[in-house]
Amino acid sequence: MTRMAPKDTQTVDSEISNKESMISTFEEDMTPEVVSGPEVGQYMDEDDFENSGMTVIDVEDEGESLVAKETSDWLDGLTPDVPQTELPASADPLTHYLARLRYIEPLPADEQQRLAVEFRENDDLRAAQLLILTNLRLVVKIAREYQRRWANLLDLIQEGNVGLSEAVKRYDPYRGVKFTSYAQYWIRAMILNYLMNHFQPVKIGSTRAGRKLFYNLKKAREQLRREGFMATPQAIADMLGVPEAEVVRVSEYLDAPPISIDATAPGHEKTTYGELLPADTDSPEERAADEEATAQLHETIKAFGDGLTKERERSIWFDRMIAEDPRSLVELGNQYGVSKERIRQVEAQIRKRFKQFLISRHGEDVQFEFIQDT
């Protein structure tokens, strides 16, 4: 792997100086408070934040990180000046915080990489602070994914900011992983560690049915009762299209009071709930690399599909070969007035072309197992 040459200090200082005034304006205290402002959404542009999948991990307390310690005071006052006329008088702390973040533009990946090198090679705290500052919107995006589990979004943002500073400390810019991909691991780690200390220490969302029930169980119960039915596990299962056993399993966890993972587990004198949870053995680098590879593969799949010009080929690709609920050969054959065998032949040709397309983008070592003959 080619190592990135550290950029000279003069150039880095020049780039950082362009945003020095921004850092100096962060003065007001933003201690998290309970938030219930309906106007929050209008200050958030979801398209500006990166998406990523949910991953439950466990975090060991290794002490306060160098970056978190040295920038804690700076982070506590993280609120750039915004003309007060742009905010309603009743705006809550979260609304103010999100409005201020709109004025902070994310940095391109190569600039983030240069700042990471500067911090790693020269212990430049200004570079670390700017790296944190320009990724605060990523923290908000990830925190919002877990808002259904915790009413106070600022609590989650605060934990995510700690994870972001930990990522800055630990990130190795020479490992070939983008900083944002790596940072997501630590942001999620700190948020989930916080939630697990105030929520059921069980991975309810480990199955598709579990995730569906997590978000819809309460609504399903209310709808059944409004219609005059008993909200039994079987009735809920029929309404949501999930196994009855999953309804029972998830109901037990969601209906139970929150417990701490530090509490002693039943039947154990010294063992806590947290110690009984399965360990996540993937390193941050491995997880970030996997997520980045998955994202690249999805981009390749989309690019290949967009390049198909014939309607029949596009239909076979999108509606059968990569669809979550693929159409049958017979259905496609009837749609285009050909036999199912002809559809199979076209599918085989598309698969062969995609394999070459995949190799041309990612090399000979790429795994080609996600599109199987059916």
GROMACS .gro file of C-alpha atoms in nm:
model
  374
    1MET     CA    1   0.000   0.000   0.000
    2THR     CA    2   0.130   0.341  -0.095
    3ARG     CA    3   0.192   0.571   0.199
    4MET     CA    4   0.071   0.927   0.172
    5ALA     CA    5   0.353   1.176   0.205
    6PRO     CA    6   0.286   1.425   0.486
    7LYS     CA    7   0.207   1.770   0.355
    8ASP     CA    8   0.446   2.045   0.457
    9THR     CA    9   0.350   2.246   0.763
   10GLN     CA   10   0.321   2.575   0.577
   11THR     CA   11   0.060   2.437   0.337
   12VAL     CA   12  -0.142   2.273   0.613
   13ASP     CA   13  -0.133   2.593   0.819
   14SER     CA   14  -0.261   2.783   0.517
   15GLU     CA   15  -0.554   2.545   0.476
   16ILE     CA   16  -0.636   2.552   0.845
   17SER     CA   17  -0.620   2.930   0.866
   18ASN     CA   18  -0.914   2.957   0.626
   19LYS     CA   19  -1.134   2.815   0.900
   20GLU     CA   20  -0.958   2.954   1.207
   21SER     CA   21  -1.216   3.230   1.246
   22MET     CA   22  -1.488   2.967   1.250
   23ILE     CA   23  -1.326   2.787   1.542
   24SER     CA   24  -1.278   3.108   1.738
   25THR     CA   25  -1.653   3.185   1.731
   26PHE     CA   26  -1.749   2.874   1.930
   27GLU     CA   27  -1.823   3.036   2.266
   28GLU     CA   28  -2.171   2.952   2.401
   29ASP     CA   29  -2.227   2.658   2.635
   30MET     CA   30  -2.419   2.369   2.479
   31THR     CA   31  -2.481   2.142   2.778
   32PRO     CA   32  -2.743   1.886   2.663
   33GLU     CA   33  -3.098   1.944   2.787
   34VAL     CA   34  -3.427   1.761   2.727
   35VAL     CA   35  -3.540   1.861   2.379
   36SER     CA   36  -3.889   1.871   2.233
   37GLY     CA   37  -3.874   2.133   1.959
   38PRO     CA   38  -4.096   2.066   1.654
   39GLU     CA   39  -3.896   2.307   1.441
   40VAL     CA   40  -3.574   2.106   1.458
   41GLY     CA   41  -3.626   1.933   1.124
   42GLN     CA   42  -3.617   2.250   0.916
   43TYR     CA   43  -3.257   2.316   1.017
   44MET     CA   44  -3.141   1.972   0.907
   45ASP     CA   45  -3.067   1.871   0.550
   46GLU     CA   46  -3.061   1.492   0.555
   47ASP     CA   47  -2.888   1.477   0.218
   48ASP     CA   48  -2.582   1.642   0.371
   49PHE     CA   49  -2.521   1.353   0.607
   50GLU     CA   50  -2.372   1.015   0.521
   51ASN     CA   51  -2.575   0.695   0.568
   52SER     CA   52  -2.442   0.375   0.716
   53GLY     CA   53  -2.570   0.052   0.855
   54MET     CA   54  -2.642  -0.019   1.220
   55THR     CA   55  -2.382  -0.224   1.403
   56VAL     CA   56  -2.409  -0.322   1.769
   57ILE     CA   57  -2.070  -0.335   1.938
   58ASP     CA   58  -1.934  -0.335   2.290
   59VAL     CA   59  -1.684  -0.078   2.414
   60GLU     CA   60  -1.430  -0.114   2.690
   61ASP     CA   61  -1.346   0.191   2.898
   62GLU     CA   62  -0.983   0.261   2.816
   63GLY     CA   63  -0.975   0.602   2.983
   64GLU     CA   64  -1.023   0.949   2.840
   65SER     CA   65  -0.847   0.987   2.508
   66LEU     CA   66  -0.576   1.245   2.443
   67VAL     CA   67  -0.786   1.435   2.192
   68ALA     CA   68  -1.103   1.418   2.402
   69LYS     CA   69  -0.914   1.547   2.706
   70GLU     CA   70  -0.736   1.833   2.532
   71THR     CA   71  -1.041   1.945   2.337
   72SER     CA   72  -1.312   1.888   2.599
   73ASP     CA   73  -1.346   2.257   2.686
   74TRP     CA   74  -1.347   2.347   2.319
   75LEU     CA   75  -1.620   2.092   2.243
   76ASP     CA   76  -1.836   2.208   2.535
   77GLY     CA   77  -1.873   2.548   2.370
   78LEU     CA   78  -1.921   2.424   2.016
   79THR     CA   79  -2.172   2.680   1.883
   80PRO     CA   80  -2.075   2.907   1.593
   81ASP     CA   81  -2.242   3.247   1.577
   82VAL     CA   82  -2.562   3.257   1.371
   83PRO     CA   83  -2.780   3.567   1.327
   84GLN     CA   84  -3.051   3.536   1.591
   85THR     CA   85  -3.316   3.656   1.344
   86GLU     CA   86  -3.282   3.322   1.168
   87LEU     CA   87  -3.403   3.132   1.476
   88PRO     CA   88  -3.741   3.156   1.651
   89ALA     CA   89  -3.735   3.296   2.002
   90SER     CA   90  -3.861   2.964   2.137
   91ALA     CA   91  -3.589   2.759   1.967
   92ASP     CA   92  -3.444   2.497   2.200
   93PRO     CA   93  -3.072   2.412   2.242
   94LEU     CA   94  -3.086   2.135   1.983
   95THR     CA   95  -3.234   2.370   1.723
   96HIS     CA   96  -2.957   2.623   1.788
   97TYR     CA   97  -2.691   2.354   1.766
   98LEU     CA   98  -2.818   2.214   1.436
   99ALA     CA   99  -2.858   2.561   1.288
  100ARG     CA  100  -2.494   2.638   1.366
  101LEU     CA  101  -2.374   2.315   1.213
  102ARG     CA  102  -2.528   2.418   0.881
  103TYR     CA  103  -2.256   2.682   0.855
  104ILE     CA  104  -1.977   2.425   0.881
  105GLU     CA  105  -1.893   2.271   0.545
  106PRO     CA  106  -1.756   1.913   0.544
  107LEU     CA  107  -1.403   1.875   0.408
  108PRO     CA  108  -1.318   1.656   0.106
  109ALA     CA  109  -1.166   1.318   0.191
  110ASP     CA  110  -0.818   1.418   0.075
  111GLU     CA  111  -0.815   1.728   0.298
  112GLN     CA  112  -0.930   1.521   0.595
  113GLN     CA  113  -0.651   1.278   0.519
  114ARG     CA  114  -0.395   1.559   0.521
  115LEU     CA  115  -0.520   1.687   0.856
  116ALA     CA  116  -0.500   1.336   0.999
  117VAL     CA  117  -0.140   1.305   0.879
  118GLU     CA  118  -0.054   1.643   1.031
  119PHE     CA  119  -0.198   1.542   1.367
  120ARG     CA  120  -0.032   1.201   1.363
  121GLU     CA  121   0.309   1.323   1.251
  122ASN     CA  122   0.328   1.659   1.433
  123ASP     CA  123   0.069   1.635   1.715
  124ASP     CA  124  -0.099   1.941   1.565
  125LEU     CA  125  -0.403   1.995   1.788
  126ARG     CA  126  -0.547   2.254   1.550
  127ALA     CA  127  -0.558   1.992   1.275
  128ALA     CA  128  -0.733   1.750   1.511
  129GLN     CA  129  -0.986   2.013   1.614
  130LEU     CA  130  -1.065   2.101   1.254
  131LEU     CA  131  -1.106   1.732   1.171
  132ILE     CA  132  -1.354   1.701   1.457
  133LEU     CA  133  -1.533   2.025   1.370
  134THR     CA  134  -1.599   1.934   1.008
  135ASN     CA  135  -1.737   1.590   1.099
  136LEU     CA  136  -1.986   1.700   1.366
  137ARG     CA  137  -2.268   1.675   1.114
  138LEU     CA  138  -2.180   1.310   1.063
  139VAL     CA  139  -2.228   1.260   1.438
  140VAL     CA  140  -2.573   1.418   1.420
  141LYS     CA  141  -2.671   1.198   1.127
  142ILE     CA  142  -2.571   0.881   1.311
  143ALA     CA  143  -2.729   0.996   1.639
  144ARG     CA  144  -3.062   1.052   1.463
  145GLU     CA  145  -3.066   0.685   1.362
  146TYR     CA  146  -3.098   0.594   1.731
  147GLN     CA  147  -3.338   0.871   1.833
  148ARG     CA  148  -3.635   0.634   1.855
  149ARG     CA  149  -3.460   0.460   2.143
  150TRP     CA  150  -3.375   0.778   2.334
  151ALA     CA  151  -3.578   1.098   2.348
  152ASN     CA  152  -3.289   1.335   2.414
  153LEU     CA  153  -3.099   1.362   2.087
  154LEU     CA  154  -2.838   1.592   2.243
  155ASP     CA  155  -2.739   1.311   2.481
  156LEU     CA  156  -2.665   1.091   2.182
  157ILE     CA  157  -2.483   1.371   1.999
  158GLN     CA  158  -2.264   1.434   2.301
  159GLU     CA  159  -2.169   1.065   2.320
  160GLY     CA  160  -2.108   1.060   1.946
  161ASN     CA  161  -1.876   1.361   1.973
  162VAL     CA  162  -1.669   1.171   2.229
  163GLY     CA  163  -1.649   0.882   1.983
  164LEU     CA  164  -1.542   1.120   1.707
  165SER     CA  165  -1.257   1.257   1.917
  166GLU     CA  166  -1.152   0.901   2.002
  167ALA     CA  167  -1.146   0.821   1.630
  168VAL     CA  168  -0.915   1.117   1.565
  169LYS     CA  169  -0.675   0.989   1.828
  170ARG     CA  170  -0.670   0.630   1.700
  171TYR     CA  171  -0.694   0.684   1.324
  172ASP     CA  172  -0.398   0.569   1.115
  173PRO     CA  173  -0.405   0.762   0.784
  174TYR     CA  174  -0.169   0.510   0.625
  175ARG     CA  175  -0.403   0.211   0.654
  176GLY     CA  176  -0.599   0.291   0.336
  177VAL     CA  177  -0.935   0.355   0.509
  178LYS     CA  178  -1.118   0.688   0.478
  179PHE     CA  179  -1.145   0.880   0.803
  180THR     CA  180  -1.524   0.908   0.785
  181SER     CA  181  -1.558   0.531   0.747
  182TYR     CA  182  -1.331   0.476   1.046
  183ALA     CA  183  -1.497   0.747   1.256
  184GLN     CA  184  -1.840   0.591   1.213
  185TYR     CA  185  -1.721   0.290   1.411
  186TRP     CA  186  -1.626   0.496   1.718
  187ILE     CA  187  -1.926   0.729   1.693
  188ARG     CA  188  -2.161   0.431   1.695
  189ALA     CA  189  -1.958   0.258   1.964
  190MET     CA  190  -1.998   0.544   2.210
  191ILE     CA  191  -2.367   0.598   2.130
  192LEU     CA  192  -2.448   0.230   2.163
  193ASN     CA  193  -2.243   0.197   2.479
  194TYR     CA  194  -2.452   0.479   2.625
  195LEU     CA  195  -2.781   0.325   2.512
  196MET     CA  196  -2.690  -0.018   2.641
  197ASN     CA  197  -2.645   0.130   2.989
  198HIS     CA  198  -2.999   0.270   2.978
  199PHE     CA  199  -3.182   0.020   2.760
  200GLN     CA  200  -3.232  -0.355   2.731
  201PRO     CA  201  -2.894  -0.523   2.664
  202VAL     CA  202  -3.045  -0.742   2.393
  203LYS     CA  203  -3.002  -0.720   2.017
  204ILE     CA  204  -3.371  -0.696   1.930
  205GLY     CA  205  -3.285  -0.593   1.574
  206SER     CA  206  -3.077  -0.900   1.495
  207THR     CA  207  -3.347  -1.025   1.254
  208ARG     CA  208  -3.561  -0.851   0.994
  209ALA     CA  209  -3.875  -0.943   1.190
  210GLY     CA  210  -3.717  -0.810   1.508
  211ARG     CA  211  -3.641  -0.475   1.347
  212LYS     CA  212  -3.993  -0.454   1.205
  213LEU     CA  213  -4.144  -0.522   1.546
  214PHE     CA  214  -3.910  -0.276   1.719
  215TYR     CA  215  -4.058   0.008   1.515
  216ASN     CA  216  -4.417  -0.113   1.467
  217LEU     CA  217  -4.522  -0.321   1.770
  218LYS     CA  218  -4.679  -0.032   1.961
  219LYS     CA  219  -4.866   0.097   1.655
  220ALA     CA  220  -4.994  -0.252   1.572
  221ARG     CA  221  -5.129  -0.298   1.924
  222GLU     CA  222  -5.305   0.038   1.915
  223GLN     CA  223  -5.460  -0.028   1.575
  224LEU     CA  224  -5.594  -0.369   1.679
  225ARG     CA  225  -5.751  -0.221   1.992
  226ARG     CA  226  -5.909   0.065   1.795
  227GLU     CA  227  -6.067  -0.193   1.566
  228GLY     CA  228  -6.204  -0.388   1.862
  229PHE     CA  229  -5.962  -0.682   1.855
  230MET     CA  230  -5.741  -0.829   2.125
  231ALA     CA  231  -5.377  -0.742   2.064
  232THR     CA  232  -5.260  -1.102   2.096
  233PRO     CA  233  -4.920  -1.216   1.965
  234GLN     CA  234  -5.095  -1.411   1.689
  235ALA     CA  235  -5.302  -1.108   1.582
  236ILE     CA  236  -4.994  -0.886   1.577
  237ALA     CA  237  -4.798  -1.149   1.383
  238ASP     CA  238  -5.074  -1.172   1.120
  239MET     CA  239  -5.095  -0.793   1.086
  240LEU     CA  240  -4.720  -0.739   1.046
  241GLY     CA  241  -4.638  -1.060   0.861
  242VAL     CA  242  -4.386  -1.188   1.114
  243PRO     CA  243  -4.358  -1.513   1.314
  244GLU     CA  244  -4.560  -1.526   1.636
  245ALA     CA  245  -4.250  -1.639   1.825
  246GLU     CA  246  -4.073  -1.315   1.724
  247VAL     CA  247  -4.367  -1.111   1.857
  248VAL     CA  248  -4.338  -1.288   2.192
  249ARG     CA  249  -3.959  -1.248   2.203
  250VAL     CA  250  -3.950  -0.879   2.117
  251SER     CA  251  -4.251  -0.798   2.338
  252GLU     CA  252  -4.071  -0.940   2.640
  253TYR     CA  253  -3.777  -0.707   2.586
  254LEU     CA  254  -3.969  -0.393   2.489
  255ASP     CA  255  -4.219  -0.430   2.773
  256ALA     CA  256  -3.948  -0.487   3.033
  257PRO     CA  257  -3.806  -0.190   3.230
  258PRO     CA  258  -3.461  -0.065   3.127
  259ILE     CA  259  -3.167  -0.218   3.311
  260SER     CA  260  -2.799  -0.136   3.329
  261ILE     CA  261  -2.545  -0.370   3.174
  262ASP     CA  262  -2.350  -0.320   3.497
  263ALA     CA  263  -2.629  -0.485   3.698
  264THR     CA  264  -2.568  -0.837   3.828
  265ALA     CA  265  -2.728  -1.100   3.605
  266PRO     CA  266  -2.980  -1.341   3.763
  267GLY     CA  267  -2.813  -1.659   3.887
  268HIS     CA  268  -2.469  -1.496   3.897
  269GLU     CA  269  -2.306  -1.354   4.207
  270LYS     CA  270  -2.051  -1.131   4.034
  271THR     CA  271  -2.125  -1.153   3.661
  272THR     CA  272  -2.301  -0.853   3.503
  273TYR     CA  273  -2.537  -0.844   3.208
  274GLY     CA  274  -2.267  -0.673   3.005
  275GLU     CA  275  -2.020  -0.955   3.064
  276LEU     CA  276  -2.271  -1.205   2.922
  277LEU     CA  277  -2.308  -1.015   2.595
  278PRO     CA  278  -2.126  -1.164   2.294
  279ALA     CA  279  -1.801  -0.988   2.208
  280ASP     CA  280  -1.749  -0.817   1.876
  281THR     CA  281  -1.407  -0.926   1.755
  282ASP     CA  282  -1.380  -0.710   1.444
  283SER     CA  283  -1.133  -0.425   1.476
  284PRO     CA  284  -1.236  -0.071   1.377
  285GLU     CA  285  -1.009  -0.096   1.072
  286GLU     CA  286  -1.165  -0.426   0.962
  287ARG     CA  287  -1.519  -0.302   1.012
  288ALA     CA  288  -1.452   0.027   0.834
  289ALA     CA  289  -1.283  -0.153   0.545
  290ASP     CA  290  -1.577  -0.393   0.513
  291GLU     CA  291  -1.829  -0.109   0.513
  292GLU     CA  292  -1.629   0.084   0.256
  293ALA     CA  293  -1.597  -0.224   0.032
  294THR     CA  294  -1.972  -0.285   0.060
  295ALA     CA  295  -2.047   0.075  -0.035
  296GLN     CA  296  -1.815   0.050  -0.337
  297LEU     CA  297  -1.981  -0.274  -0.445
  298HIS     CA  298  -2.327  -0.118  -0.423
  299GLU     CA  299  -2.205   0.172  -0.636
  300THR     CA  300  -2.070  -0.076  -0.892
  301ILE     CA  301  -2.400  -0.265  -0.903
  302LYS     CA  302  -2.592   0.057  -0.960
  303ALA     CA  303  -2.347   0.180  -1.225
  304PHE     CA  304  -2.376  -0.147  -1.417
  305GLY     CA  305  -2.755  -0.139  -1.406
  306ASP     CA  306  -2.765   0.224  -1.518
  307GLY     CA  307  -2.550   0.125  -1.816
  308LEU     CA  308  -2.801  -0.131  -1.943
  309THR     CA  309  -2.990   0.025  -2.233
  310LYS     CA  310  -3.238  -0.248  -2.327
  311GLU     CA  311  -3.561  -0.251  -2.130
  312ARG     CA  312  -3.571  -0.631  -2.103
  313GLU     CA  313  -3.215  -0.647  -1.968
  314ARG     CA  314  -3.285  -0.371  -1.716
  315SER     CA  315  -3.595  -0.553  -1.597
  316ILE     CA  316  -3.409  -0.882  -1.557
  317TRP     CA  317  -3.130  -0.704  -1.368
  318PHE     CA  318  -3.333  -0.484  -1.134
  319ASP     CA  319  -3.647  -0.695  -1.092
  320ARG     CA  320  -3.485  -1.037  -1.070
  321MET     CA  321  -3.108  -1.055  -1.035
  322ILE     CA  322  -3.058  -0.797  -0.758
  323ALA     CA  323  -3.414  -0.766  -0.626
  324GLU     CA  324  -3.491  -0.855  -0.266
  325ASP     CA  325  -3.810  -1.025  -0.388
  326PRO     CA  326  -3.707  -1.144  -0.738
  327ARG     CA  327  -3.961  -1.205  -1.012
  328SER     CA  328  -3.974  -1.551  -1.163
  329LEU     CA  329  -3.854  -1.652  -1.509
  330VAL     CA  330  -4.215  -1.726  -1.605
  331GLU     CA  331  -4.334  -1.378  -1.502
  332LEU     CA  332  -4.065  -1.204  -1.702
  333GLY     CA  333  -4.116  -1.438  -1.997
  334ASN     CA  334  -4.488  -1.359  -2.006
  335GLN     CA  335  -4.416  -0.985  -1.981
  336TYR     CA  336  -4.186  -0.987  -2.284
  337GLY     CA  337  -4.357  -1.263  -2.483
  338VAL     CA  338  -4.069  -1.512  -2.470
  339SER     CA  339  -4.006  -1.844  -2.300
  340LYS     CA  340  -3.863  -1.868  -1.951
  341GLU     CA  341  -3.560  -2.041  -2.104
  342ARG     CA  342  -3.492  -1.732  -2.315
  343ILE     CA  343  -3.505  -1.515  -2.001
  344ARG     CA  344  -3.258  -1.753  -1.836
  345GLN     CA  345  -3.021  -1.721  -2.134
  346VAL     CA  346  -3.033  -1.340  -2.121
  347GLU     CA  347  -2.976  -1.353  -1.746
  348ALA     CA  348  -2.667  -1.570  -1.796
  349GLN     CA  349  -2.532  -1.320  -2.049
  350ILE     CA  350  -2.591  -1.031  -1.809
  351ARG     CA  351  -2.420  -1.219  -1.528
  352LYS     CA  352  -2.114  -1.279  -1.745
  353ARG     CA  353  -2.100  -0.913  -1.849
  354PHE     CA  354  -2.137  -0.797  -1.490
  355LYS     CA  355  -1.853  -1.022  -1.379
  356GLN     CA  356  -1.623  -0.856  -1.632
  357PHE     CA  357  -1.750  -0.513  -1.526
  358LEU     CA  358  -1.682  -0.599  -1.163
  359ILE     CA  359  -1.330  -0.723  -1.236
  360SER     CA  360  -1.251  -0.413  -1.442
  361ARG     CA  361  -1.337  -0.195  -1.143
  362HIS     CA  362  -1.213  -0.399  -0.849
  363GLY     CA  363  -0.958  -0.645  -0.985
  364GLU     CA  364  -0.934  -1.022  -1.022
  365ASP     CA  365  -0.959  -1.092  -0.648
  366VAL     CA  366  -1.317  -0.969  -0.616
  367GLN     CA  367  -1.563  -1.222  -0.472
  368PHE     CA  368  -1.851  -1.298  -0.708
  369GLU     CA  369  -2.098  -1.487  -0.493
  370PHE     CA  370  -2.388  -1.251  -0.426
  371ILE     CA  371  -2.565  -1.313  -0.759
  372GLN     CA  372  -2.633  -1.683  -0.785
  373ASP     CA  373  -2.810  -1.891  -1.046
  374THR     CA  374  -3.173  -1.937  -0.944
   0.00000   0.00000   0.00000
